Coordinates of C-alpha atoms and ligand atoms in Angstrom, one line a residue:
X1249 CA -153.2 -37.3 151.3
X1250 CA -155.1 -34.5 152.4
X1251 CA -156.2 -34.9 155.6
X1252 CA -151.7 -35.8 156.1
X1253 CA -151.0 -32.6 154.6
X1254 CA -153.5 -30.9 157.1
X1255 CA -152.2 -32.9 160.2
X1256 CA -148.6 -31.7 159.1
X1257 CA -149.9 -27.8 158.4
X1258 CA -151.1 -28.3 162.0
X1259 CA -148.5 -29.1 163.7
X1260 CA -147.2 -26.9 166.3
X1261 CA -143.7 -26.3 165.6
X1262 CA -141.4 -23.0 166.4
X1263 CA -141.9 -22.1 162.6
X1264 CA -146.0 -22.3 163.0
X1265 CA -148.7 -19.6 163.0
X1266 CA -149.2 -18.6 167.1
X1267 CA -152.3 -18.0 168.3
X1268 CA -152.3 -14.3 169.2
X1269 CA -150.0 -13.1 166.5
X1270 CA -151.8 -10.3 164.9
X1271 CA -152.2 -9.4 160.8
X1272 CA -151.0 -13.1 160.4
X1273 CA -147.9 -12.5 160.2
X1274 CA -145.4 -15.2 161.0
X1275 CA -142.9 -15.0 164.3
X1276 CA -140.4 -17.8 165.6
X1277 CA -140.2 -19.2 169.3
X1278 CA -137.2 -18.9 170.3
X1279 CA -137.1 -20.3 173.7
X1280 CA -138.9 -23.5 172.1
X1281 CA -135.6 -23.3 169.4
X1282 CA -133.4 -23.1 171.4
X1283 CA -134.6 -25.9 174.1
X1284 CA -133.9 -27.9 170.8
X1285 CA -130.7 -26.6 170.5
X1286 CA -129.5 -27.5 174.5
X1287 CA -131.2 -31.0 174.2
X1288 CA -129.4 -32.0 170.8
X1289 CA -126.0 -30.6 172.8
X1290 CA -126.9 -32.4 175.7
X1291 CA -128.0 -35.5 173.9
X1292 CA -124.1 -35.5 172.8
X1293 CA -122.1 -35.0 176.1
X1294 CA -120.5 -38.3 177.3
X1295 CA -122.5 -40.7 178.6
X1296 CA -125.3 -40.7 176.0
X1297 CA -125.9 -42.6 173.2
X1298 CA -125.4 -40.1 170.3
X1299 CA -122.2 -40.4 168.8
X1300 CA -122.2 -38.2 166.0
X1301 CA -119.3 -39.8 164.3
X1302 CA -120.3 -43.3 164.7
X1303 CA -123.1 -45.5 164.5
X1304 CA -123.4 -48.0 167.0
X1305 CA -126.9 -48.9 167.0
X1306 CA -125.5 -52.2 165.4
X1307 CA -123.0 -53.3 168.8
X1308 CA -124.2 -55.3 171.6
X1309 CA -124.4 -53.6 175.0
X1310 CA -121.3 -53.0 177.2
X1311 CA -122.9 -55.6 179.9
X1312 CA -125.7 -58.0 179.5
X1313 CA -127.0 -60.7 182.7
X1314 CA -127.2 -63.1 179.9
X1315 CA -125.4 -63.9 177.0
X1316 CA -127.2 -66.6 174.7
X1317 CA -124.6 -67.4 172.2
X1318 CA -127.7 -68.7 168.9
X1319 CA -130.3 -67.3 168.0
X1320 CA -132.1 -70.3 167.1
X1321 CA -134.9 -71.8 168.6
X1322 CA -133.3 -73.4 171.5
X1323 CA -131.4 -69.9 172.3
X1324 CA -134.5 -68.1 171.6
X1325 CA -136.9 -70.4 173.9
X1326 CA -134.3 -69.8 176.9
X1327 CA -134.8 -66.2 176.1
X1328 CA -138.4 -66.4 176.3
X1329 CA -138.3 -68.4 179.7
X1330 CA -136.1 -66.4 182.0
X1331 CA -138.1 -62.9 180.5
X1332 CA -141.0 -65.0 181.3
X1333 CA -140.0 -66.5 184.7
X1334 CA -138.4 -63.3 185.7
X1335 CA -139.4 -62.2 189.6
X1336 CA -139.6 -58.5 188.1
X1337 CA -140.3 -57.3 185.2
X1338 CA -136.8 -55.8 183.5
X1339 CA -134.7 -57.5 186.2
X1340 CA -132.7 -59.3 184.0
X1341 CA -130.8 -58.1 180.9
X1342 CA -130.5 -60.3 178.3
X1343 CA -128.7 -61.1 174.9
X1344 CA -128.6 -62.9 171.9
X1345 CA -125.6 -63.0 169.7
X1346 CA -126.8 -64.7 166.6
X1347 CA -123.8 -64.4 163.7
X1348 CA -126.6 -65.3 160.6
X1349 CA -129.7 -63.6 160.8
X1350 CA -131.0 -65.1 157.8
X1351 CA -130.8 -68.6 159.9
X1352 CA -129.1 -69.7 156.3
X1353 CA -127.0 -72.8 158.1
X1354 CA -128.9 -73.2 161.2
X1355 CA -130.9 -76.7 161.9
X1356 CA -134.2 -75.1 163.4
X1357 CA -134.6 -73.1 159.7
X1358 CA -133.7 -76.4 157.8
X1359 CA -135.7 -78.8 159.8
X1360 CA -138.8 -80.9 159.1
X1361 CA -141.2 -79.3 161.9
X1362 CA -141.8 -83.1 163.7
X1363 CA -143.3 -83.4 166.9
X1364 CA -144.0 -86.7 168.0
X1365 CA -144.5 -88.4 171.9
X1366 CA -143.1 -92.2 171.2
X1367 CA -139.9 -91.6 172.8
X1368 CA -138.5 -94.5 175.5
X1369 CA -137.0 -92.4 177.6
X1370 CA -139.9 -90.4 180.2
X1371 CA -138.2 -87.3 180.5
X1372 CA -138.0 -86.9 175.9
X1373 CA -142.0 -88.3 176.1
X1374 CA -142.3 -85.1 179.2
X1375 CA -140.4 -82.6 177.0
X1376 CA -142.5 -83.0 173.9
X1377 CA -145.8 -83.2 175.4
X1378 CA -144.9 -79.9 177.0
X1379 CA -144.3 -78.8 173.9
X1380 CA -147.2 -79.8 172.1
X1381 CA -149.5 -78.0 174.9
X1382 CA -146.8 -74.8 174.2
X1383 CA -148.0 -75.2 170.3
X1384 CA -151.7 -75.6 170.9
X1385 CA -151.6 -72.5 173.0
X1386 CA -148.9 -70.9 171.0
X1387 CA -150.9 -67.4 170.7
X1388 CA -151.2 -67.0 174.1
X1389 CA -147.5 -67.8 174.8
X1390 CA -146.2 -65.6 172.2
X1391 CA -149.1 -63.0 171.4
X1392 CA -147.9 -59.4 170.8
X1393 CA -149.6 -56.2 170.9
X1394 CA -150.6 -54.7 167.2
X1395 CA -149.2 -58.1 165.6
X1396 CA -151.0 -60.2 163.6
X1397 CA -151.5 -63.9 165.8
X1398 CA -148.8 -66.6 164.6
X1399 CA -150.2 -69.2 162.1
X1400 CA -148.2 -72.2 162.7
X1401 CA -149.9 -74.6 160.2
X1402 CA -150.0 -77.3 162.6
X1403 CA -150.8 -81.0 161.0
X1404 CA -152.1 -83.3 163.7
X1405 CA -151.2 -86.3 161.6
X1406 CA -149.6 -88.2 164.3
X1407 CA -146.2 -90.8 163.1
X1408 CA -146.5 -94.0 162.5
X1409 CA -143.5 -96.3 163.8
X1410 CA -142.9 -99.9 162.3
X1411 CA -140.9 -102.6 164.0
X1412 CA -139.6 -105.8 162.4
X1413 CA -139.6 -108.7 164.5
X1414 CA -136.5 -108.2 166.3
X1415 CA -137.9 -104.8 167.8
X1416 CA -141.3 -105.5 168.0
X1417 CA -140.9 -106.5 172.4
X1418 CA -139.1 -103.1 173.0
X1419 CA -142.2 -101.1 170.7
X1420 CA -144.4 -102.7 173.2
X1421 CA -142.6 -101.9 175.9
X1422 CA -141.9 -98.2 175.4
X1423 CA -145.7 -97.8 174.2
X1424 CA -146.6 -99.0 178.0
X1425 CA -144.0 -96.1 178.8
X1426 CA -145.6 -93.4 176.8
X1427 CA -149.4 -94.2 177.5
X1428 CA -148.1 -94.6 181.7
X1429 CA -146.7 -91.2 181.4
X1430 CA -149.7 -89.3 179.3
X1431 CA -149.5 -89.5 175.7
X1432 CA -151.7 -91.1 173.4
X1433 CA -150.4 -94.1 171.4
X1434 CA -152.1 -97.1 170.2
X1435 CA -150.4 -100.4 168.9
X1436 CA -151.3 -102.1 165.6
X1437 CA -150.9 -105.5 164.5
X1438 CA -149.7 -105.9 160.4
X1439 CA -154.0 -106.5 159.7
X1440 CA -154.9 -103.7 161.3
X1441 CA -152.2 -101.1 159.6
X1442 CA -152.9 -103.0 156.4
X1443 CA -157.5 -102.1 156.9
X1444 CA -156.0 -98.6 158.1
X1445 CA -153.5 -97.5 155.9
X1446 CA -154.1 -99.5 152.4
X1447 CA -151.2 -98.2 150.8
X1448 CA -148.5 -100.4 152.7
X1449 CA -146.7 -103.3 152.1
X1450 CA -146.5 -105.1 155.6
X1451 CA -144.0 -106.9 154.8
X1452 CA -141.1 -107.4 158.0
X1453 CA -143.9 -105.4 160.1
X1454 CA -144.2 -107.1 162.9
X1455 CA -145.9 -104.2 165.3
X1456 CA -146.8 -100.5 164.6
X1457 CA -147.6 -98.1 167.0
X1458 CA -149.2 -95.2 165.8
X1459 CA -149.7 -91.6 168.0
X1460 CA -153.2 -90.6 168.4
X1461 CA -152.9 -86.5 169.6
X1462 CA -150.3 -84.1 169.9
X1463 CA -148.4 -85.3 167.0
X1464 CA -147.7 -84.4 163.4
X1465 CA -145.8 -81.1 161.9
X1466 CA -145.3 -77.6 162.1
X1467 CA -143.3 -74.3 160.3
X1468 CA -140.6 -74.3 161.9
X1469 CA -140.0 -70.5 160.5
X1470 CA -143.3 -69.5 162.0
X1471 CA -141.9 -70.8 165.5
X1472 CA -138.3 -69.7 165.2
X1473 CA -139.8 -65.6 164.1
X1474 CA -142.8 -65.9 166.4
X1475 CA -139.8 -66.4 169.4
X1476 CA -137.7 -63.3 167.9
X1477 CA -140.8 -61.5 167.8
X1478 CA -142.1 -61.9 171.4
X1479 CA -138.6 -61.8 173.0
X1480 CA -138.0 -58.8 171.5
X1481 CA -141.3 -57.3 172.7
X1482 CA -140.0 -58.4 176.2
X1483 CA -137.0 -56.5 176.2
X1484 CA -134.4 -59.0 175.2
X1485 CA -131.6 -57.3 172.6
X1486 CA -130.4 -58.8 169.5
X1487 CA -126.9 -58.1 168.1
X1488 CA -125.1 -59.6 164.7
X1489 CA -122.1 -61.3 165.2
X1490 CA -120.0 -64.5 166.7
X1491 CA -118.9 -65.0 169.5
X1492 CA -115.3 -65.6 169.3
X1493 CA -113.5 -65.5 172.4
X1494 CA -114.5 -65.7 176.4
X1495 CA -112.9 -64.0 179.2
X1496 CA -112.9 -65.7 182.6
X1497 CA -111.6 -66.0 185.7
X1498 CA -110.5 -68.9 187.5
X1499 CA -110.3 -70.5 191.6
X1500 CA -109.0 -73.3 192.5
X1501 CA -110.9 -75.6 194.7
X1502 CA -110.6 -78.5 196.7
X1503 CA -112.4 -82.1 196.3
X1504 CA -113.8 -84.1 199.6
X1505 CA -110.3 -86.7 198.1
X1506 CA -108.0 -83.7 198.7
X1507 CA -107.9 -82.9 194.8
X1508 CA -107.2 -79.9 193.3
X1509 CA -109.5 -78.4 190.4
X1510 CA -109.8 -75.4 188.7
X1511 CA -113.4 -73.7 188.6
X1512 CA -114.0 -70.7 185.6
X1513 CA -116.3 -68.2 185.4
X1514 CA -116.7 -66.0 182.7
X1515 CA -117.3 -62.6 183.0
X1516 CA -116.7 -61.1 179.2
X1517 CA -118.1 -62.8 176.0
X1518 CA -116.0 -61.0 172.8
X1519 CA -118.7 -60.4 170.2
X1520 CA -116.9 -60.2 166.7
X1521 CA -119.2 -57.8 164.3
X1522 CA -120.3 -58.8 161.1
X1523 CA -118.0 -58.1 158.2
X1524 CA -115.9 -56.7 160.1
X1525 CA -112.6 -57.4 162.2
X1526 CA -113.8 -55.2 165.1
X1527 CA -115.1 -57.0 168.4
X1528 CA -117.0 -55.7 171.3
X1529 CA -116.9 -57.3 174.7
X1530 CA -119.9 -57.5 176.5
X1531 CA -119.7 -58.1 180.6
X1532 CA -121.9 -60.6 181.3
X1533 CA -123.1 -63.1 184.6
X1534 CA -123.7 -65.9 182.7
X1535 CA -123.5 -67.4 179.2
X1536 CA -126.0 -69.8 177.5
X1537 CA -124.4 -72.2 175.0
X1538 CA -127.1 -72.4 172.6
X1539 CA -124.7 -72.8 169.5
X1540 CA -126.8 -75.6 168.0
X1541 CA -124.4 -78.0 165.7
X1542 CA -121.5 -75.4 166.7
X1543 CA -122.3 -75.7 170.3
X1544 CA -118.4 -78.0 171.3
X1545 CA -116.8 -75.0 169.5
X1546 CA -118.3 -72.6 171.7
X1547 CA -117.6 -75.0 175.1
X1548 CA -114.1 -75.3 173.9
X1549 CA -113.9 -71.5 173.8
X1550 CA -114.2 -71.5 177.2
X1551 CA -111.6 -74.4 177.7
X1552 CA -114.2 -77.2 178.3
X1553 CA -112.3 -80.3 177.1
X1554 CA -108.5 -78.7 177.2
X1555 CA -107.4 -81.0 180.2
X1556 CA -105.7 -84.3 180.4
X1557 CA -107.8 -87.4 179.1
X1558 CA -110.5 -89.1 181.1
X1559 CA -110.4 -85.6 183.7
X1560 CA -113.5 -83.7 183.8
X1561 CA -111.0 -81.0 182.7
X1562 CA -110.4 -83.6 179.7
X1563 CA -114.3 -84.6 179.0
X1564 CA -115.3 -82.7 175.5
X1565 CA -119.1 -81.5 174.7
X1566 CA -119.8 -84.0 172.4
X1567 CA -121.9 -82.4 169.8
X1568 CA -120.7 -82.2 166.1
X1569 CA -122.7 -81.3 163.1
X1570 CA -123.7 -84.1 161.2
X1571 CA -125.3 -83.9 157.2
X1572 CA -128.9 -85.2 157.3
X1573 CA -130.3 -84.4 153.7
X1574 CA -134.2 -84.1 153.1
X1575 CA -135.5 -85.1 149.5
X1576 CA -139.1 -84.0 148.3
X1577 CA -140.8 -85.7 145.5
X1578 CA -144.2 -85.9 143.7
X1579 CA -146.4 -89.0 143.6
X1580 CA -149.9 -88.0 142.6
X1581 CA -150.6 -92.0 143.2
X1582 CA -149.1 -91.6 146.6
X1583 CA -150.5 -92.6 149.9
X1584 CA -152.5 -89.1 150.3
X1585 CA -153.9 -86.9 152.6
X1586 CA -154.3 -88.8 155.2
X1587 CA -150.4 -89.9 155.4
X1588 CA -148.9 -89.8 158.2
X1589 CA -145.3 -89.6 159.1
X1590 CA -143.9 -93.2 158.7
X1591 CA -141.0 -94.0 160.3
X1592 CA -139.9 -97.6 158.6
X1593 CA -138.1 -100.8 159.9
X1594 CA -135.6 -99.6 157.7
X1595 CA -134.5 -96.5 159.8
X1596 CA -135.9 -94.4 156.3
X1597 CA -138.8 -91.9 157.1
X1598 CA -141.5 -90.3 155.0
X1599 CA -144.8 -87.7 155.4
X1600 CA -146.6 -85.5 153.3
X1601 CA -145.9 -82.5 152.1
X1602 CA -148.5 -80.0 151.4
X1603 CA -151.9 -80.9 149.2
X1604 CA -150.7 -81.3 145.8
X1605 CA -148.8 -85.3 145.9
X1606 CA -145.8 -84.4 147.1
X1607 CA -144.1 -86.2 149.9
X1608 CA -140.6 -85.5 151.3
X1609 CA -138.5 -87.8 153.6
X1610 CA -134.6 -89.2 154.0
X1611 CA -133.2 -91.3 156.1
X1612 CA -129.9 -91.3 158.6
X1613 CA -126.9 -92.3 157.6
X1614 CA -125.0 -95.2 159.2
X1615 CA -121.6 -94.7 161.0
X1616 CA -120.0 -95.4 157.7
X1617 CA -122.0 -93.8 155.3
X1618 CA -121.7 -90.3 157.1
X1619 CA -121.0 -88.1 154.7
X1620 CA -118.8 -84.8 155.1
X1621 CA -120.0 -82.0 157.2
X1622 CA -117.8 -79.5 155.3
X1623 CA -120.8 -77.9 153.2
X1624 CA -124.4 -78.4 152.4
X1625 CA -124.5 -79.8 149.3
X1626 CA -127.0 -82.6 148.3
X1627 CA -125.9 -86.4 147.7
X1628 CA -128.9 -87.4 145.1
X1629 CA -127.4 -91.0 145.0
X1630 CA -127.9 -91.2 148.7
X1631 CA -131.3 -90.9 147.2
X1632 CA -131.5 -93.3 144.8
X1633 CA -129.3 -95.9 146.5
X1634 CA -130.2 -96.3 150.1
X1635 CA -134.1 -94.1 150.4
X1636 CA -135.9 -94.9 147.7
X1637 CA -135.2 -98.6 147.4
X1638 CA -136.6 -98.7 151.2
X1639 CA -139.5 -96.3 150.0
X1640 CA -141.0 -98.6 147.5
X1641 CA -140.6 -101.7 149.6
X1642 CA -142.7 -100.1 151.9
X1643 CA -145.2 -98.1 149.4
X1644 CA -145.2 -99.7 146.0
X1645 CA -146.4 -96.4 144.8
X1646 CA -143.6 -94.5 145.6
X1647 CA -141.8 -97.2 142.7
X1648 CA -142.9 -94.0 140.1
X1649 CA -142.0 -90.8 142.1
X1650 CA -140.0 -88.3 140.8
X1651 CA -138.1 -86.5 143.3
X1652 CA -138.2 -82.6 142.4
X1653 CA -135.8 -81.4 145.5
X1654 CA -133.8 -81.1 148.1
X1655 CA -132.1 -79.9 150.6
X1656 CA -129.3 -80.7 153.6
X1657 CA -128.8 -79.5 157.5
X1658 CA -126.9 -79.9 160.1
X1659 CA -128.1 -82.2 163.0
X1660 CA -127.0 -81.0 166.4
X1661 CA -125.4 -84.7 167.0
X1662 CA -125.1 -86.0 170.2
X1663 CA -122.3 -88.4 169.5
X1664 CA -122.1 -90.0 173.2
X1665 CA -125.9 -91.0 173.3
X1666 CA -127.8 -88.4 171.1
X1667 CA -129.9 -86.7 173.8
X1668 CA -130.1 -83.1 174.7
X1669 CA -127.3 -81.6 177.1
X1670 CA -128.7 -79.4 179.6
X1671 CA -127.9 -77.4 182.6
X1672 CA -124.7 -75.8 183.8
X1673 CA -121.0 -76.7 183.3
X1674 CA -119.6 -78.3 186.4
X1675 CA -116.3 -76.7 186.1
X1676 CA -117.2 -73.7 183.8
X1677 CA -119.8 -72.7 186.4
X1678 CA -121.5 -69.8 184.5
X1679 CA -122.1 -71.5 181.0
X1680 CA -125.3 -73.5 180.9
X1681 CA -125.9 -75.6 177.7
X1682 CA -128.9 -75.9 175.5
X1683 CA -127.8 -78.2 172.6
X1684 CA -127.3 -81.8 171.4
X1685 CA -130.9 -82.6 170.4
X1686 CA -129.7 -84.6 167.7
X1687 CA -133.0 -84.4 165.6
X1688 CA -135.3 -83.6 167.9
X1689 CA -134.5 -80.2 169.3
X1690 CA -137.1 -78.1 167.8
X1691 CA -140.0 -80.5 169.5
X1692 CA -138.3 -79.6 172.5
X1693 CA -137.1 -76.6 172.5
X1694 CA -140.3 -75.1 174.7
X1695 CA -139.8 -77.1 177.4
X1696 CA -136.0 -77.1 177.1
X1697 CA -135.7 -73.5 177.2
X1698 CA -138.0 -74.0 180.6
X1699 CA -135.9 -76.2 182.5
X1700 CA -133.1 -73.8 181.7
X1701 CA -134.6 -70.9 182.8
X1702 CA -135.7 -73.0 186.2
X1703 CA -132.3 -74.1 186.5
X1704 CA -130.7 -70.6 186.2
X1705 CA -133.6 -68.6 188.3
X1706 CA -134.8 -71.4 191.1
X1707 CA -131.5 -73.4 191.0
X1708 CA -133.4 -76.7 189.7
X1709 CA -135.7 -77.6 187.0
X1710 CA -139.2 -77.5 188.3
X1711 CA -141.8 -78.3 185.6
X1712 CA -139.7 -81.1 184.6
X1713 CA -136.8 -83.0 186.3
X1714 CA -134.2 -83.3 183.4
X1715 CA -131.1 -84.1 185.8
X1716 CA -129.9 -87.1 183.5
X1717 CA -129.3 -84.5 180.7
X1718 CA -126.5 -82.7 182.7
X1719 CA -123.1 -82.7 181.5
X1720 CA -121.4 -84.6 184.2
X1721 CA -122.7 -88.0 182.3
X1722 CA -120.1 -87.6 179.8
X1723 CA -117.4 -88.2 181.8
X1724 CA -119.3 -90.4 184.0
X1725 CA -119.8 -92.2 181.6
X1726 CA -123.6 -93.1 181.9
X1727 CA -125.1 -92.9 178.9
X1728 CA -129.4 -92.5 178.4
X1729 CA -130.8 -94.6 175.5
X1730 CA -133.3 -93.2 173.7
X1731 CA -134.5 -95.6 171.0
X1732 CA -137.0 -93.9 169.3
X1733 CA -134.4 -91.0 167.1
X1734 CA -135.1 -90.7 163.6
Ligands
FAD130 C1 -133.0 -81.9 158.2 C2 -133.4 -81.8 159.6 C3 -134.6 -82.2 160.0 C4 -135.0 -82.0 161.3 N1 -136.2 -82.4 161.7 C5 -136.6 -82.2 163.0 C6 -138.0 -82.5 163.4 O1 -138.8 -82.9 162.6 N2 -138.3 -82.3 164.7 C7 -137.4 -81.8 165.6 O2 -137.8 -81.7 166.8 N3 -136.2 -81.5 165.2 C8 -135.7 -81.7 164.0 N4 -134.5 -81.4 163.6 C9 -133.5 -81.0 164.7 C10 -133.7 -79.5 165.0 O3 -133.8 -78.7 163.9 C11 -132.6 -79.1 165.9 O4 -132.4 -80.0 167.0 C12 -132.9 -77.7 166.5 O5 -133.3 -76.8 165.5 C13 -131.6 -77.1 167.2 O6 -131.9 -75.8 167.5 P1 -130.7 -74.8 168.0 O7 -131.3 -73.5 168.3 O8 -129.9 -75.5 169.0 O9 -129.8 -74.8 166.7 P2 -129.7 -73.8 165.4 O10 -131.1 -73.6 164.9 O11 -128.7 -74.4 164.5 O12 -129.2 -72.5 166.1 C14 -127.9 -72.3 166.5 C15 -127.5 -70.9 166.1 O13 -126.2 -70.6 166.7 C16 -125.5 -69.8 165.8 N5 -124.1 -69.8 166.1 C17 -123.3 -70.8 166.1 N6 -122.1 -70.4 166.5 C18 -122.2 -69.1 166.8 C19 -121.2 -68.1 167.3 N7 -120.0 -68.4 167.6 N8 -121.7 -66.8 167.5 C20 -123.0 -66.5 167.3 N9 -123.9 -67.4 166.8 C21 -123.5 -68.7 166.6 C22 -125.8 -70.3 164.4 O14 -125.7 -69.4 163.4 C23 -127.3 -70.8 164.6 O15 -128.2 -69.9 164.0 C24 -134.1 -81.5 162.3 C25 -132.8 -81.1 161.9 C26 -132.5 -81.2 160.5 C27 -131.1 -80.7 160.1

């Protein structure tokens, strides 16, 4: 305390002892008062920020470059990327509108923290090793001065896939796919699973292929903050609230066939505060749709899908939330340490969770079992019906577990082919899209946010050619298969 109290007693104010005065008496500085006095008048004029009456520390800026509409780890990476990519430094003002900072309902809070490379498709297999070299180097991406370095407790476990007979030629295939493009995955017949992993029944295992390096799981928290944290550092704002309305403009334009379409731009995203019926509209160049499983709400917003049917006018984003519930149990006789995450024949996944026997896993509904998207609330006869019987088919000692929670989130469901949608609108021409990852977004949001950024700043992705993840496939028509979703 003392050596405050002396710091404070030392301080040179206009009340302090001068040097000079004589008998120590006490006298006041009055030009040093009263250059208080002008500044605090000045600081008050209009056209600065003090507004005695009124607190708006809280509402967004009166014009942003950027508007990222989600503050989740997709919004957040394309953040990063373009303050990253940035020819200047400060040349671009950016902003996310996030309308729950406590992430209560968002997927990248309530997701597992999965990153795997056994994907069919080349570009998914590109996105996630991109990402895994993001997470190996994830202090030097997202290190900021004074703060302690992020802890991301990364476990290289790697996923284990199983195919049944049926699927056992397209494993091998997209295994020559993910070894030709870089990643590390070796195929296993039923012997060799059974030597390696004891615990499993391979029963209706025909193949296995099982990912060697830059696989496993991650906080998802730890990425999601250590984002907020460095974007912040480099300049990007934050501001509370939804976005509830978009002003644009419109031209129409003519097609090589002679057609007539209308092209918007937006130039004003209305930002409605929290708990509050007050709105503020920012001016903005261009607007990120990073709204995650609200992402069609936000295109529709800006009139994407209000035209006739089968017109590019017409063509919807086809993301909706969909209910995926995660269950954690105990099972001291479980498989162990050593567990990796296994995805089953039966569509039903399980890993580890923590040291002390506990396991957590789920599995995807079918088309007819989805259940409503209305709220969060837990199914535990999903449970008991349609996981666990698959559970201890697969791991006889899973036949005593005792599940002890669980939770539900919101996949950002691509319902056309579940990939990722990407890139700008081609009618809307200033909203880019960032969303429809479908159960792998936060593997991917790294390089995601990249290609965005590339797109925006260099007019093309660069690091990574994700051209079949545009929009215009929708109403095109030409979906990508990816058969490796869980
Ligand atoms: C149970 C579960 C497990 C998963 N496991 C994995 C996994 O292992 N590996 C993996 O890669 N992926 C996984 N995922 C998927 C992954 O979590 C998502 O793909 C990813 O987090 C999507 O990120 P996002 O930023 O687009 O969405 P979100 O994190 O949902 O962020 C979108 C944000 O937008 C905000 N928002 C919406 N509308 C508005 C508005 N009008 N105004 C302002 N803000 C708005 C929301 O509040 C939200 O915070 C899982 C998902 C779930 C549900």
């Amino acid at each position: 305390m003392l050596p405050r109290v002396l710091s404070l007693g030392m301080r040179r104010g206009p009340l302090t002892r001068r040097r000079g005065t004589l008998r120590g008496g006490f006298s006041l500085d009055w030009e040093e008062i009263l250059s208080e006095i002008k500044k605090k008048i000045q600081s008050g004029l209009p056209g600065t920020d003090l507004h005695p009456l009124y607190d708006r520390s809280h509402l967004p800026p009166d014009h942003s470059d950027v508007v990222i509409v989600g503050g989740g780890v997709l919004g957040l990476s394309v953040a990063y990327w373009l303050k990253k990519l940035e020819k200047q430094r400060d040349a671009l003002r950016v902003l996310v509108v996030e309308r729950d900072l406590t992430y209560s309902r968002a997927s990248s809070a309530l997701s597992l923290g999965g990153i795997h490379q056994q994907f069919s498709l080349p570009e998914n297999i590109h996105l996630s090793l991109f990402s895994a070299s993001f997470l190996r180097n994830i202090n030097e991406h997202l290190a900021v001065v004074d703060a302690p370095p992020l802890d991301l407790q990364f476990n290289p476990l790697g996923y284990l896939w199983l195919a049944s007979e049926k699927n056992a030629a397209a494993m091998e295939n997209n295994v020559k796919v993910q070894r030709q493009e870089g990643a590390k995955v070796c195929l296993m017949s039923p012997d060799q699973l059974r030597n390696k992993f004891p615990w499993i029944n391979t029963e209706g295992v025909a193949l296995a292929s099982y990912g060697m390096e830059d696989e496993g799981w991650f906080d998802p928290w730890c990425l999601l903050q250590g984002l907020r944290r460095k974007v912040e550092s480099m300049g990007v704002l934050f501001c509370q609230g939804e976005v509830t309305r978009f002003v644009s403009s419109s031209n129409l334009m003519l097609t090589k066939n002679e057609k007539e379409v209308k092209m918007k731009r937006i130039y004003e995203v209305h930002v409605k505060m929290d708990n509050s019926l007050e709105y503020q509209p920012v001016e903005c160049a261009l607007v990120i749709n990073a709204a995650g499983a609200w992402s069609s709400h936000i295109a529709a917003l800006a009139g994407i899908g209000k035209g006739p049917p089968n017109t590019l006018q017409g063509t919807k984003l086809p993301v909706e939330p969909r209910k995926r519930y995660v269950y954690v149990w105990h099972c001291p006789q479980g498989p162990g340490l050593e567990s990796p995450l296994v995805a089953d024949t039966s569509g039903t996944y399980f890993r580890r969770e923590g040291l002390g026997g506990n396991y957590l896993g789920g599995r995807s509904p079918t088309e007819e079992e989805e259940p409503d998207p209305g709220n969060l609330e837990v199914d535990n006869d999903f449970f008991q019906d349609k996981v666990w019987p698959h559970l201890a088919q697969r791991v006889p000692a899973f036949e005593t577990l005792k599940v002890q929670n669980a939770w539900a989130g919101y996949y950002d469901y691509n319902t056309f082919d579940q990939n990722g949608v990407l890139g700008p609108h081609p009618l809307v021409v200033n909203m880019f899209f960032a969303t429809g990852f479908s159960g792998h977004g936060l593997q991917q949001a790294p390089g995601v946010g990249r290609a965005v950024a590339e797109m925006i700043l260099e007019g093309r992705c660069q690091t990574i050619n994700l051209d079949p993840f545009l929009f215009s496939r929708f109403y095109l028509g030409e979906k990508i298969q990816e058969d490796n979703i869980i």
